[in-house]
Every structure is written in C-alpha cells, then in structure tokens.
mmCIF file of C-alpha atoms in Angstrom:
data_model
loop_
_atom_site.group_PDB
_atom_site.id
_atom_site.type_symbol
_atom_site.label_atom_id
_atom_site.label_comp_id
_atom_site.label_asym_id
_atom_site.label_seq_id
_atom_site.Cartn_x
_atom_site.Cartn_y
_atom_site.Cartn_z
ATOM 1 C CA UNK A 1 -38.566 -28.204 -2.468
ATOM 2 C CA UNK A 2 -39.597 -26.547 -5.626
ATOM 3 C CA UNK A 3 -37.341 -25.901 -8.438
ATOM 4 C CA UNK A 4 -37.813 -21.921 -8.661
ATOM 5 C CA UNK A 5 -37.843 -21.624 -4.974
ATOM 6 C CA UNK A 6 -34.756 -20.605 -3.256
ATOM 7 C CA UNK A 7 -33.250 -22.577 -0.310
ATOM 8 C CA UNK A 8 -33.362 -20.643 3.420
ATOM 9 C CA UNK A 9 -31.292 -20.978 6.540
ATOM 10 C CA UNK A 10 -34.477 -22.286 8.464
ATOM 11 C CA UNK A 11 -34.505 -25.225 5.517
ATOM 12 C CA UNK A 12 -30.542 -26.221 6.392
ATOM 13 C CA UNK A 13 -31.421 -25.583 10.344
ATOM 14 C CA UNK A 14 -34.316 -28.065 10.076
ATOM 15 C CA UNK A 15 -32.479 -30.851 8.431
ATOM 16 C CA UNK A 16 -29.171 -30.645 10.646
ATOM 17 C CA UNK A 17 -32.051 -30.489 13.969
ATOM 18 C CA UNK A 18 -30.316 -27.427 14.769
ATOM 19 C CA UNK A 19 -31.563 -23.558 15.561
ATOM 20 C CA UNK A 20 -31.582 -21.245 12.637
ATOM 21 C CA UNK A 21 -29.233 -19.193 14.655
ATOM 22 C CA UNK A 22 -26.900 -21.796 14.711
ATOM 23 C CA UNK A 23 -26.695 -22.097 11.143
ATOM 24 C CA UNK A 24 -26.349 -18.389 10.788
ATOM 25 C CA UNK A 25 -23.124 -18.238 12.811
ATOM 26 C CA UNK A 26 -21.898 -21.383 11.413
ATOM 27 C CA UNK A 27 -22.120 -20.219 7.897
ATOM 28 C CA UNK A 28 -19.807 -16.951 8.755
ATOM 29 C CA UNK A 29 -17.429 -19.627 10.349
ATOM 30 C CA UNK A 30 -18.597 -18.154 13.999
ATOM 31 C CA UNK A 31 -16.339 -19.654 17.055
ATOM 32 C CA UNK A 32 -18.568 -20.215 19.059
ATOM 33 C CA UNK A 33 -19.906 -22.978 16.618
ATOM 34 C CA UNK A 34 -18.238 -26.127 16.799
ATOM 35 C CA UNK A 35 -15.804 -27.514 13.812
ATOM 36 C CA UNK A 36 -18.188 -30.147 12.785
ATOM 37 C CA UNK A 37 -21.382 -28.238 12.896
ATOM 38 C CA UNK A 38 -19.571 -25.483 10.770
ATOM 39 C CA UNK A 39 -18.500 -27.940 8.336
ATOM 40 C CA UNK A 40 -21.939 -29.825 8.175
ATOM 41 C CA UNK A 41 -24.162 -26.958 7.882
ATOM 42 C CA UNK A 42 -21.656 -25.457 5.373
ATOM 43 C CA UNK A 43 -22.336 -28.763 3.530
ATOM 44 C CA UNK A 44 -25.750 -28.949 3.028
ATOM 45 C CA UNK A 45 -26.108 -25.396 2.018
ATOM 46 C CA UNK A 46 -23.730 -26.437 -0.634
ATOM 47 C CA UNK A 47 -25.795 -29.249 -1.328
ATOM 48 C CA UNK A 48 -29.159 -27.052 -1.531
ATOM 49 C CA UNK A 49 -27.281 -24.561 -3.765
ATOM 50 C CA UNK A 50 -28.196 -21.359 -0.680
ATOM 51 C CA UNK A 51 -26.383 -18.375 -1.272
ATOM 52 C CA UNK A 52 -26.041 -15.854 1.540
ATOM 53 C CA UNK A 53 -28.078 -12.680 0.895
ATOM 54 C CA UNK A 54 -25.619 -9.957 1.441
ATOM 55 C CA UNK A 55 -28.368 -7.449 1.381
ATOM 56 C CA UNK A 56 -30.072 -9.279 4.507
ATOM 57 C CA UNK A 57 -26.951 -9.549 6.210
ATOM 58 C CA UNK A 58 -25.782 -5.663 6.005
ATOM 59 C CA UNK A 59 -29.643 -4.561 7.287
ATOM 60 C CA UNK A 60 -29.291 -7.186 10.484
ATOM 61 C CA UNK A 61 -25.738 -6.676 11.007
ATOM 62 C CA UNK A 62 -24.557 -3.556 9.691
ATOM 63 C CA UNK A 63 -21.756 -4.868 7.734
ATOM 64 C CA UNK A 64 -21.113 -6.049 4.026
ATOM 65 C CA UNK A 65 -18.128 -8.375 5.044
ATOM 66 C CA UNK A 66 -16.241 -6.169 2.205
ATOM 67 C CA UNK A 67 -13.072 -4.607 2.173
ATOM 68 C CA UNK A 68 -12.136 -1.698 -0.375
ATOM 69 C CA UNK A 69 -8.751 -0.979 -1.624
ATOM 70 C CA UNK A 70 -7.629 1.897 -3.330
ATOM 71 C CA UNK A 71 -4.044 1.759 -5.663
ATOM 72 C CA UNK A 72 -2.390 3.973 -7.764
ATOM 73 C CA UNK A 73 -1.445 1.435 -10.445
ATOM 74 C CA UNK A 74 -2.376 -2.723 -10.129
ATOM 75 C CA UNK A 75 0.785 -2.790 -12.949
ATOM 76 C CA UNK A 76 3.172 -2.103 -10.537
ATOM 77 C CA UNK A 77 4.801 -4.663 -8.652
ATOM 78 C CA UNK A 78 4.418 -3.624 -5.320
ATOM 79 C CA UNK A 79 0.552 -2.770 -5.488
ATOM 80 C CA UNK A 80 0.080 -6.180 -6.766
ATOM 81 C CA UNK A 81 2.055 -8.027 -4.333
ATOM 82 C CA UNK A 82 -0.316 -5.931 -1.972
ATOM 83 C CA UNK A 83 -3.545 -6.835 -3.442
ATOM 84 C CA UNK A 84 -2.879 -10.014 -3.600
ATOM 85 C CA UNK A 85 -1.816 -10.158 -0.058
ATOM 86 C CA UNK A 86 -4.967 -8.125 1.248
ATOM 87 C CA UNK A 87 -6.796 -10.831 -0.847
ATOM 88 C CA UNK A 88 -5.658 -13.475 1.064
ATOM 89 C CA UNK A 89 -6.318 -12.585 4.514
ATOM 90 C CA UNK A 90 -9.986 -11.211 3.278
ATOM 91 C CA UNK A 91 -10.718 -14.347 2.244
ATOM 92 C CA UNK A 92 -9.288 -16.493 5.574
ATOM 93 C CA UNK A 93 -11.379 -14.203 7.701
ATOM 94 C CA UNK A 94 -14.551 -14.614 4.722
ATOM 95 C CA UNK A 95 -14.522 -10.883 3.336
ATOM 96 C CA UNK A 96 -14.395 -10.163 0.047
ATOM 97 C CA UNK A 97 -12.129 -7.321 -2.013
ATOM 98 C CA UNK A 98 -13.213 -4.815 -4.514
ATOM 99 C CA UNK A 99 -10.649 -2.282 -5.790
ATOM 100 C CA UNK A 100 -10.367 0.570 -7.382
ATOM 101 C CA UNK A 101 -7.079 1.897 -9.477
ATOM 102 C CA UNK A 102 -6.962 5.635 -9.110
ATOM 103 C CA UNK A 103 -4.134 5.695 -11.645
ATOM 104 C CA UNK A 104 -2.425 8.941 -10.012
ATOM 105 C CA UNK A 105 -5.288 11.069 -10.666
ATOM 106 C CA UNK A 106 -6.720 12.511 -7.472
ATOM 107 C CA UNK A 107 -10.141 13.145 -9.533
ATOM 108 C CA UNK A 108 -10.471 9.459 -9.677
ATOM 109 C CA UNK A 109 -9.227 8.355 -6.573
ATOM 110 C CA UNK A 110 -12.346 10.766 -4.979
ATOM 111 C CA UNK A 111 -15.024 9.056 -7.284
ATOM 112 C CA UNK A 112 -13.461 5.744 -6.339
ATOM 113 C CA UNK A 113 -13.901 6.721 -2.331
ATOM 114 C CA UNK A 114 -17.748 7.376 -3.120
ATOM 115 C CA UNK A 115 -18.208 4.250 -5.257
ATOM 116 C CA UNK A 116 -17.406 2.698 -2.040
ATOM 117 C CA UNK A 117 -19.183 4.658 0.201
ATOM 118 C CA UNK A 118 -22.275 3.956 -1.963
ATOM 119 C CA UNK A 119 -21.416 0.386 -1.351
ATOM 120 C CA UNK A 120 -21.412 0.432 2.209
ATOM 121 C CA UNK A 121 -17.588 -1.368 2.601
ATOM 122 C CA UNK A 122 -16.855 -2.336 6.208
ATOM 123 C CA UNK A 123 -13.112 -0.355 5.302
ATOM 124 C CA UNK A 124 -11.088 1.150 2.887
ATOM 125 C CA UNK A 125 -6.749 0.375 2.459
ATOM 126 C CA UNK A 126 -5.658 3.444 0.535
ATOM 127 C CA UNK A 127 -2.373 4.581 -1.283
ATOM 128 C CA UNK A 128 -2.890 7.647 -2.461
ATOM 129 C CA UNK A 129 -2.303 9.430 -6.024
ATOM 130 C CA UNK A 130 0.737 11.453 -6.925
ATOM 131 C CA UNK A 131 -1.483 14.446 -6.688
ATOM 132 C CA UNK A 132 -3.069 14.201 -3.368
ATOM 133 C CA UNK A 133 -2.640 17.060 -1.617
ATOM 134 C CA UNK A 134 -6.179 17.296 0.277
ATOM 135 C CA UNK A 135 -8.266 14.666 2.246
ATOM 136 C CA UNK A 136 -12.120 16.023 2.586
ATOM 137 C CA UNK A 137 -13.377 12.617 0.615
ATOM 138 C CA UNK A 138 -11.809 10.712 3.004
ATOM 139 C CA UNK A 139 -13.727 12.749 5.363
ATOM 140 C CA UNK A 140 -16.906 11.406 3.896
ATOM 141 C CA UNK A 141 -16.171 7.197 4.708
ATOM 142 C CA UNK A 142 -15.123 8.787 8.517
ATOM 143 C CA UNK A 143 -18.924 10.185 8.571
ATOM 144 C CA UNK A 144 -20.294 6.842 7.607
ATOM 145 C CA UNK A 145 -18.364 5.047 10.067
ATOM 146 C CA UNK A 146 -16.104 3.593 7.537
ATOM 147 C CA UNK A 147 -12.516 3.531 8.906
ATOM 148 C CA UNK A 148 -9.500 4.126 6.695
ATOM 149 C CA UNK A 149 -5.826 2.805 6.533
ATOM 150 C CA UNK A 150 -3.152 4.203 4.538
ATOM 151 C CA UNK A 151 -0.322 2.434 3.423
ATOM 152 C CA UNK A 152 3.031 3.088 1.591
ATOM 153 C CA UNK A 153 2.008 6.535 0.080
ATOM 154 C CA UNK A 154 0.375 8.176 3.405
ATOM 155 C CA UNK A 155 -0.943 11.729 3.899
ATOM 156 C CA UNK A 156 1.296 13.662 6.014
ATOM 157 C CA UNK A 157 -0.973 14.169 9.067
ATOM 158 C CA UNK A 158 -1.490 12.964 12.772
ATOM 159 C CA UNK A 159 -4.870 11.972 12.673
ATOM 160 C CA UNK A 160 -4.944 9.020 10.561
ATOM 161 C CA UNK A 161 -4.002 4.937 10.697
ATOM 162 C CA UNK A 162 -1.334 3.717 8.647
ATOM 163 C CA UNK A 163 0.786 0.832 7.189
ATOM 164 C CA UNK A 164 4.613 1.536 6.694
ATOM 165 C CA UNK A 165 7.789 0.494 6.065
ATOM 166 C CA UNK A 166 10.482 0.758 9.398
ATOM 167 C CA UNK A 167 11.794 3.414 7.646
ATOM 168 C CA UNK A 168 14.356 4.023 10.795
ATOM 169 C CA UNK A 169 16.614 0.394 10.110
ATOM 170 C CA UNK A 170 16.020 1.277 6.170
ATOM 171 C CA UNK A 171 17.713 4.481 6.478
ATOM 172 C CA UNK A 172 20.461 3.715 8.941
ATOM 173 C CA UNK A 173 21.496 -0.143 6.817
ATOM 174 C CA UNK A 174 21.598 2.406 3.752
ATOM 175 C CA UNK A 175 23.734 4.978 5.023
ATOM 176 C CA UNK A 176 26.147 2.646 7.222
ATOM 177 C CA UNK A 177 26.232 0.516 3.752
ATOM 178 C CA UNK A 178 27.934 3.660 2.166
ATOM 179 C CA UNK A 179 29.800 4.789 4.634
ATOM 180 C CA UNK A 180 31.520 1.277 4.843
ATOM 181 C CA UNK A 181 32.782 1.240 1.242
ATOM 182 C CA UNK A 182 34.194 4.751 1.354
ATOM 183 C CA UNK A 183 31.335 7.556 0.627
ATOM 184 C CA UNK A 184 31.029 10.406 2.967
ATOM 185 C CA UNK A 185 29.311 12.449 0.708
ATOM 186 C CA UNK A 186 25.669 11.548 0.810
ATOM 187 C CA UNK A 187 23.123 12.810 -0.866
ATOM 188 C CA UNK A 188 18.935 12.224 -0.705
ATOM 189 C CA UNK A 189 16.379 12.279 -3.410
ATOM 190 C CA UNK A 190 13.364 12.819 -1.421
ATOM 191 C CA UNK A 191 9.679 12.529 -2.366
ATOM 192 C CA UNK A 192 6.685 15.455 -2.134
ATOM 193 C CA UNK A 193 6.287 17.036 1.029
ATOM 194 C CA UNK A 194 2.650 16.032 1.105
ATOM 195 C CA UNK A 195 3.710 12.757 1.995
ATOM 196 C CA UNK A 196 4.619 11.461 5.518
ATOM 197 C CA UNK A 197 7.620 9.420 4.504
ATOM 198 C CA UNK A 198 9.030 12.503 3.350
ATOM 199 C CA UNK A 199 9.082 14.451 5.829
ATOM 200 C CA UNK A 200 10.133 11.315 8.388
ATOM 201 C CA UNK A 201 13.071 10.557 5.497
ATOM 202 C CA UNK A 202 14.487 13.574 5.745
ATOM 203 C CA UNK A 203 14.110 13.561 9.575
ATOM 204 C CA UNK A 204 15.784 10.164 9.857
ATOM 205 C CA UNK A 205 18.213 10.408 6.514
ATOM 206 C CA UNK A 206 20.059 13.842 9.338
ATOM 207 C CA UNK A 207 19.458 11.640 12.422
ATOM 208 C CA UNK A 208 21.587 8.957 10.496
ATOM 209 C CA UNK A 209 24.739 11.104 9.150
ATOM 210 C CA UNK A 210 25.589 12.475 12.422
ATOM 211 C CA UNK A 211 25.458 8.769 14.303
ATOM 212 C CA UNK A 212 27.856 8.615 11.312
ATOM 213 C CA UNK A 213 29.674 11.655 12.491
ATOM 214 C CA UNK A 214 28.743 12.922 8.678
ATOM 215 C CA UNK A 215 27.818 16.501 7.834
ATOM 216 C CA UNK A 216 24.864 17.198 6.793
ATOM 217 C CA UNK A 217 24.433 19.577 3.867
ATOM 218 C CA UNK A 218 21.354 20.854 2.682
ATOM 219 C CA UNK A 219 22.742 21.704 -0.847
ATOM 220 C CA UNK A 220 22.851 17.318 -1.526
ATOM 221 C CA UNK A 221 18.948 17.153 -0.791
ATOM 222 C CA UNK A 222 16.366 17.842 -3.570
ATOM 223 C CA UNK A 223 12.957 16.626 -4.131
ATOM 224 C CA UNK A 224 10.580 15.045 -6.531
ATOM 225 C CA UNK A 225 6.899 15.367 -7.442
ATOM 226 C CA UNK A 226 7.332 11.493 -8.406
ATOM 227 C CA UNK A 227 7.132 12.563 -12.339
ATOM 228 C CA UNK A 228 9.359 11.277 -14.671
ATOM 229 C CA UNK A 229 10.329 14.646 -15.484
ATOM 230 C CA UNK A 230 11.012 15.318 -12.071
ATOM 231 C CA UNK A 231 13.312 12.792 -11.191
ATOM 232 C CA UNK A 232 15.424 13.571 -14.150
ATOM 233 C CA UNK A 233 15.730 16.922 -12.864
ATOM 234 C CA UNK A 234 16.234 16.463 -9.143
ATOM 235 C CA UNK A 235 19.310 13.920 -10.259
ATOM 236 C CA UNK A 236 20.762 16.432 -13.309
ATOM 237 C CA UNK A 237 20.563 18.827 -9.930
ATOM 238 C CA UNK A 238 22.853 17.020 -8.507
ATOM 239 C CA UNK A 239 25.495 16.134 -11.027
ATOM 240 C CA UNK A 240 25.952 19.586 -11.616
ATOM 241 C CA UNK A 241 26.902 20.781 -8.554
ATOM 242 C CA UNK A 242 30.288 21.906 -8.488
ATOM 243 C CA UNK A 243 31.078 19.129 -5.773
ATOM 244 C CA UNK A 244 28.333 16.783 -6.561
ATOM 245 C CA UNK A 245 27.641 13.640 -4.079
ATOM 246 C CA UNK A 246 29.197 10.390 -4.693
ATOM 247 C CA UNK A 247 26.564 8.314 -3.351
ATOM 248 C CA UNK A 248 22.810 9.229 -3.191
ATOM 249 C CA UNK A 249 20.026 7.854 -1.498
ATOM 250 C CA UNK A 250 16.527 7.451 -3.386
ATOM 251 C CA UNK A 251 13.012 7.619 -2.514
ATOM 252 C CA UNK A 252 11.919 4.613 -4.343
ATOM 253 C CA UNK A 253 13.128 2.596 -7.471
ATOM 254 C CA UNK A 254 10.826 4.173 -9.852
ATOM 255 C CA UNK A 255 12.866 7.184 -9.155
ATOM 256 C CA UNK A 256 15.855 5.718 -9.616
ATOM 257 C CA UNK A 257 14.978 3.950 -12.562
ATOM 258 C CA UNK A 258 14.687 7.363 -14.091
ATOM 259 C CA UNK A 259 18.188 8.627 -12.405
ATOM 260 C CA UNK A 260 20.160 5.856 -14.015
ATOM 261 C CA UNK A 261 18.810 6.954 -17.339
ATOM 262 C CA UNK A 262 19.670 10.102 -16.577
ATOM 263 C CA UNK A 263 23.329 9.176 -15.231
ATOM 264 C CA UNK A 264 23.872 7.258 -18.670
ATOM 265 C CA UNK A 265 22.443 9.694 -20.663
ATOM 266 C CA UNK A 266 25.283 12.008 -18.878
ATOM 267 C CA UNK A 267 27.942 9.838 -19.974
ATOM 268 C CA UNK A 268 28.726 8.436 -16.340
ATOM 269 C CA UNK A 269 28.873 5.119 -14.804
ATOM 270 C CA UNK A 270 26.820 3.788 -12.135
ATOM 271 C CA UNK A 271 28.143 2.647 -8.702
ATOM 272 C CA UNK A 272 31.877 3.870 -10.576
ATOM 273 C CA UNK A 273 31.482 7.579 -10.764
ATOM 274 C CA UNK A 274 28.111 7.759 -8.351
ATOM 275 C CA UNK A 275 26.445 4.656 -6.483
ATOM 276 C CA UNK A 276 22.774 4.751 -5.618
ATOM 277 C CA UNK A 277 20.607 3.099 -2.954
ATOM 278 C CA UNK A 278 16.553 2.894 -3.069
ATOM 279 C CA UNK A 279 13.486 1.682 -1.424
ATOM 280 C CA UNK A 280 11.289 -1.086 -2.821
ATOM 281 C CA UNK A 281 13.579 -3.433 -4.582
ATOM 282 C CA UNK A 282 11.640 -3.908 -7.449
ATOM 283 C CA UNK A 283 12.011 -7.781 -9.249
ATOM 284 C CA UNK A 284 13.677 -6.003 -12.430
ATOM 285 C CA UNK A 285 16.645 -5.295 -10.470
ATOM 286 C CA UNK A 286 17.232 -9.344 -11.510
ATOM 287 C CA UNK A 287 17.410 -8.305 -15.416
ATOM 288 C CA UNK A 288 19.372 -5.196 -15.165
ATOM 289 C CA UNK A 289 23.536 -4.441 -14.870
ATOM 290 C CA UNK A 290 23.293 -1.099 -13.532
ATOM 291 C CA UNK A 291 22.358 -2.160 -9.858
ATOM 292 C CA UNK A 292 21.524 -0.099 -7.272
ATOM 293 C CA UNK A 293 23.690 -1.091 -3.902
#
C-alpha cells in the first residue's frame, strides 16, 4: 500500500476474509459482531493507521456519534463532576463530547445551541444560564431532530426531558432534620421562578411542614435571582423580620455561601443563632467551620 494513500474498510475486510460490512459494524463495536472479530478487525485498522471518516458516517447513517453539553460554569464543582461523568459513558458507548460553557449569559448559551446545530450533534445535555427565561433556540435542535435533556437548572415547562435531583426525600430529610433538634420555625430561600425546581420546592418545602404538623407562613419564603447580590438580600430579608426564622432552608450552596457571609457580617453565629440546610454539598464544606446541617 502506498505511503500517501489512506487505508479503507474494504483493505481491513480483505485481509481478515471478512465482508466490508462486517468490518463496518465491528469497528462501532456492533453486537451482532462477535468479540473476537471486533477485537481483530479493530486491530488491524490500528495496525494500518485507518481512521473512521466521520463525514462518511453522518451522510450513510445520519448520526455524528457526538454528544453536546451545555454548562453554566466547568469551574464549579458540580458541572465538572457532570462532565466528567457524561464523558465517561460517551466514551463506553463510542461517542464523543464537545461542550460549550455559557457562563450565565443567555446570549452565549444561544450561540452555543447553533454551534451545535451547525455540527449536526446526535443530542444536547443542557443546564441553563441564570438568565434564561425563554426557549425558541432550543426550538431550533427540536426542528433538526436533535433531542434535548435538561438537567439540574431546568426550564419550568411540561414539554421537555429532564435530569433531577428526588427533590421529594431532599426536602422531607431536611425539614424532619430540623424539626428533630428543636426548630419549628422554617424558613426557604428559593430560586427564580423560571426554574422548575422552584416552583416544585416550594410545592414540596408546604407539602413537608404540614406532614410535620408545621405552619406554613408565607412571610419566611423569599427568592433569589441566583446573584450574589441577591442572596445577600433575600437572607438580610429575613433577619430582619421582627420574628425572623431560626432555621432556613437553601436553594443551593452557592446561595448559602453568600448567606453565611451575610450572617457574619451581621454579627450572628451560624447553626447558634440561625442553622441552615442546602442542596449540593459542595467539597468546600470539608475546609470550612461554619457548616451547614
């Protein structure tokens, strides 16, 4: 075989005296292909240097074998740990990952969705941006036939997939965890109404205090646009009622990182004069003395 010219399935097929067919399938780790023909024919294309054409593959079979992913920030914690974890089962089912950070600006995030249409991904995992309040660009991968799942930060609508936490046990372990050490006066930091955990918090944070036999009291709820600004104020909110809560329940910890602050800068004393639970546990909880319950 000449040096400039590039290996082919048919060259792999003829030396294993197999179909090219057979080679094709065996080379996307097909199960209808034995072990040991997979693992031969994936062995001399190794040994010929061939490279699947990608191009070739998405006109025949309509499909890039690529998965998008959209996060708000790789830096934090969580998005990582999901990357990394949408990584790994791409690549044990041979798909590949390309990602975009939208970095909480819903601008981006909608230039990121048609970099990926343009690229023809077999689906998109999406989280969305602080300031996502409509969905027409996601729209645009449904008319390519490009499904979409949400996860952790999902649009508040019926007509979409999505990924989330079992926010019912969350809400209930966090509530019955107060109640047990004395607090009957719970409050809830909630997130933006856009959001469907919000809204099914809320829903779950009443359904909770009354299989508590707790009132519920609208006054002890306030919400946050996720800002750091924000949280500081929904928390300074609550301190300054005239009975404030004694316990209050979180959206996330980047919230309550920014409600500690706020509770120190206030001259009070975590889980002494008001005790806090969250959602995520975050690894800095393991450097920090103020913890959350």
């Amino acid at each position: 075989m000449s040096k400039n010219k590039l290996p082919t399935i048919k060259e792999i097929a003829k030396r294993l005296n197999v179909s090219p067919s057979t080679v094709s399938r065996a080379l996307h780790d097909h199960p209808s292909i034995g072990l040991v023909t997979t693992m031969r024919v994936h062995q001399i294309a190794t040994e010929l240097g061939y490279k699947v054409n990608k191009t070739a593959i998405y006109f025949k079979e309509r499909k890039t074998y690529t998965i998008g992913v959209i996060i708000p920030d790789l830096s934090e914690p969580f998005f990582s740990a999901a990357l990394t974890g949408v990584e790994d089962a791409a690549e044990a089912n041979n798909y590949n990952v390309i990602f975009g950070q939208s970095l909480d600006s819903f601008e981006r995030e909608k230039k990121i969705v048609e970099n990926m249409t343009d690229h023809r991904v077999d689906g998109v995992l999406v989280s969305l941006t602080k300031e996502t309040s409509t969905y027409e660009h996601f729209d645009l991968l449904k008319s390519y036939n490009i499904p979409v799942v949400f996860f952790d930060r999902v649009p508040n609508r019926k007509d979409i997939h999505y990924v989330a936490c079992n926010l019912v046990s969350g809400m209930l372990q966090a509530i019955t965890k107060l109640v047990n050490i004395g607090h009957s006066r719970i409050g809830l930091i909630n997130g933006p109404e856009k959001l469907a955990a919000t809204s099914e918090r809320l829903e779950i944070y009443f359904r909770c205090l009354r299989e508590n036999n707790l009132p519920t009291d609208q006054e002890i709820i306030v919400s946050t646009t996720l800002e750091k600004v924000d949280n500081k104020r929904a928390i300074e909110n609550l301190l300054q009622m005239q009975v404030p809560p004694t316990a209050v329940i979180v959206f996330n910890d980047y919230v309550l990182l920014d409600c500690i602050a706020a509770v120190k800068a206030a001259g009070l004393i975590v889980n002494k004069d008001i005790s806090f639970i969250s959602f995520a546990n975050l690894p800095i909880w393991e450097y920090m003395d103020d913890l959350p319950l």
